[in-house]
Amino acid sequence: MTSALARASTIDLTAARLGPADLQRPGRRRERAWVRAAQAGSHEAMEALFKAHWAPAHRAAFLIVHDAAAAEDIAQEAFLAAIRALDRFDRRRPFGPWLHRIVVNRAIDWSRARALRREVAEAVESEAPPARPAGWSDEVVSALAALDPEQRAAVVLRHLLEYTPGEIAQLLEVPRGTVNSRLRRGLDRLAAQLEAPARPAPSSAGEERP
Amino acid sequence: MSRRSAFDDRLRRELHAARPPRAVDAERRAWRVVRAAHAARPPARARWRGARLALAAAGAALAAGALALTPAGARMGDWIDDVVSPAPEATRSLSSLPAPGRLLVVADGGAWVFADNGARRQLGGLSDATWSPRGWFVAGARGRELVALDPQNRERWSRPTGARVSVPRWSPDGYRIAYRSGSDLRVAIGDNTDDWRLARGVGATPPAWKPVAAPAEQVLAFATGGRISIVGVDSRQVHGRTPPGPPPRELWWADGGRRLVAVTSTSVRVHGPRGRLLRTVRLPYGSTAAGSALAPDGRRLAIVTRAADRGSSRLLLLRLDRPRPPRSLFSSRGSFEGVAWSVDGSLLVVGVPRADQWLFVRPEGSVGLDSVVRGIRERFEGGREPRTGAFPRPAGWCDADPQSARPRCSLGSAP
């Protein structure tokens, strides 16, 4: 199984198998040049890095937290953390995995905190329903929302950001067996929901069925 | 193709096709913040000078370590990676503060206590508020009343006055509260047993208590026009007066009460304890002060300035113990409103009304933007439109535990 680094450098050969996020991933050499220039103060290079990595990071955060404002905050905070550490950044390493590690860990923490707040404050405050995503498959979104945050993170890292289970284990700092188990359980639950027979839709407005 | 493989492919396609709601707006907003943070980094030369020193030290340590501990540089590569690769930041909830403590916030609809764990409580109907010195109580202005509450919003007492109350400030010994009623400067006893007028015709500048420990008489500095009087509040003895100058916007007692600092619209004037002018620091040409806050160590002053012609704002840091001009920490388009120090002095919070954000900025070390909290009006004003009122302002930051041995509080800038 190829690593994220190797996959990024052989992106043209594997483009047919990969999704849009990967097609937008910059080559390693180009990304290294952007990091070097951004470290030297180039706004253009910083913008290139931002444009290459914002969408996948934002999308991953949203898929885990299911809250548009929180996802925006999480992705933005991750970029600010990257800027803070820019001078110490080791250019031999890819930028994406490092950013994704921050995003996913923060998204998991946010989801856990929200669950806790719900338990404590359910009686006194009702949260606004999460914003309904536009352009998504509603089924996939609702099925994902039913998973635990850790399972969601594993599914997103594997199937959106295309990391191997070994890489996910490194990113989340958990044993590989744990990742495999989260993936298997998460995918089983998703499959059970998505592949269940669909309920028939009403034939027209106002028409009652017996 | 197996059934699971087909399912995985479908899932991958769905996820890759995903677009969070209002993704374009989110990207535009985030890029604005990221660009500002990147632009606010110190210049490359300064960073390189620091890096060279660090590199030299690391090189020496590396050589010594290699000689002493490792045969022929074994595992040296791993060691270098660990040292220079950035580790991801410790995660924290976005609905919390990036530094410990409780923030007192004054918004259009009232005052709030916002804890570092994200919990918040409204202290109803206050137009201005200030912490007591240990953060046990809050003194607030409610129309023509001075009120004292605890942070759980239980009202302890209220005192009606003849005119609108503003700028309450609690004395360092905890037994006096100075406040304006109309243009009178008054002092109330902390348990509401007495209240008297100290001066007439004072300006809107908040008075500043000299940090004097009990049982010594508490001393107050206040501005009348362009002069500042320094007065003992019980004896009414005048300890000193400053020479005439531009009317101050804010007053601070720095360096443990040895310096009285007056922030005017274009300068910072540093006076001795009896009012003698010691030093004048001009703010950058074309900019005016829009707020200031003294660090808990009493030696650093944060100043927010606005450049009207360029429509930009700047956060400056002035070291009061060194004869140097103020140093720029962060700048951005639009106006900044309200500034306050965290209790440990490691962070500054400043409001950006146009972006509806608070920026947390590191004043020392790796200077620059630390984090951003958006949706401030939503949190403290219910997101009311039109946005004409004052932006929610951090009025003070106190230790998280008011029962700790030496709880501390810092005061935020005046409106």
XYZ file of C-alpha atoms in Angstrom, chain A residues 4-5 8 28 31 35 53 89-99:
18
model
C 0.669 9.576 1.282
C 4.052 10.878 0.221
C 1.342 12.470 -3.987
C 5.751 17.323 -3.534
C 4.673 22.133 -2.344
C 6.633 26.159 1.959
C -5.166 22.463 1.202
C 8.523 23.204 9.528
C 10.629 20.376 8.129
C 10.308 20.801 4.356
C 11.180 17.178 3.717
C 7.791 16.242 5.103
C 4.502 16.761 3.281
C 2.352 19.609 4.505
C -1.034 17.912 4.072
C -0.748 15.081 6.624
C 0.497 17.494 9.251
C -2.432 19.837 8.634
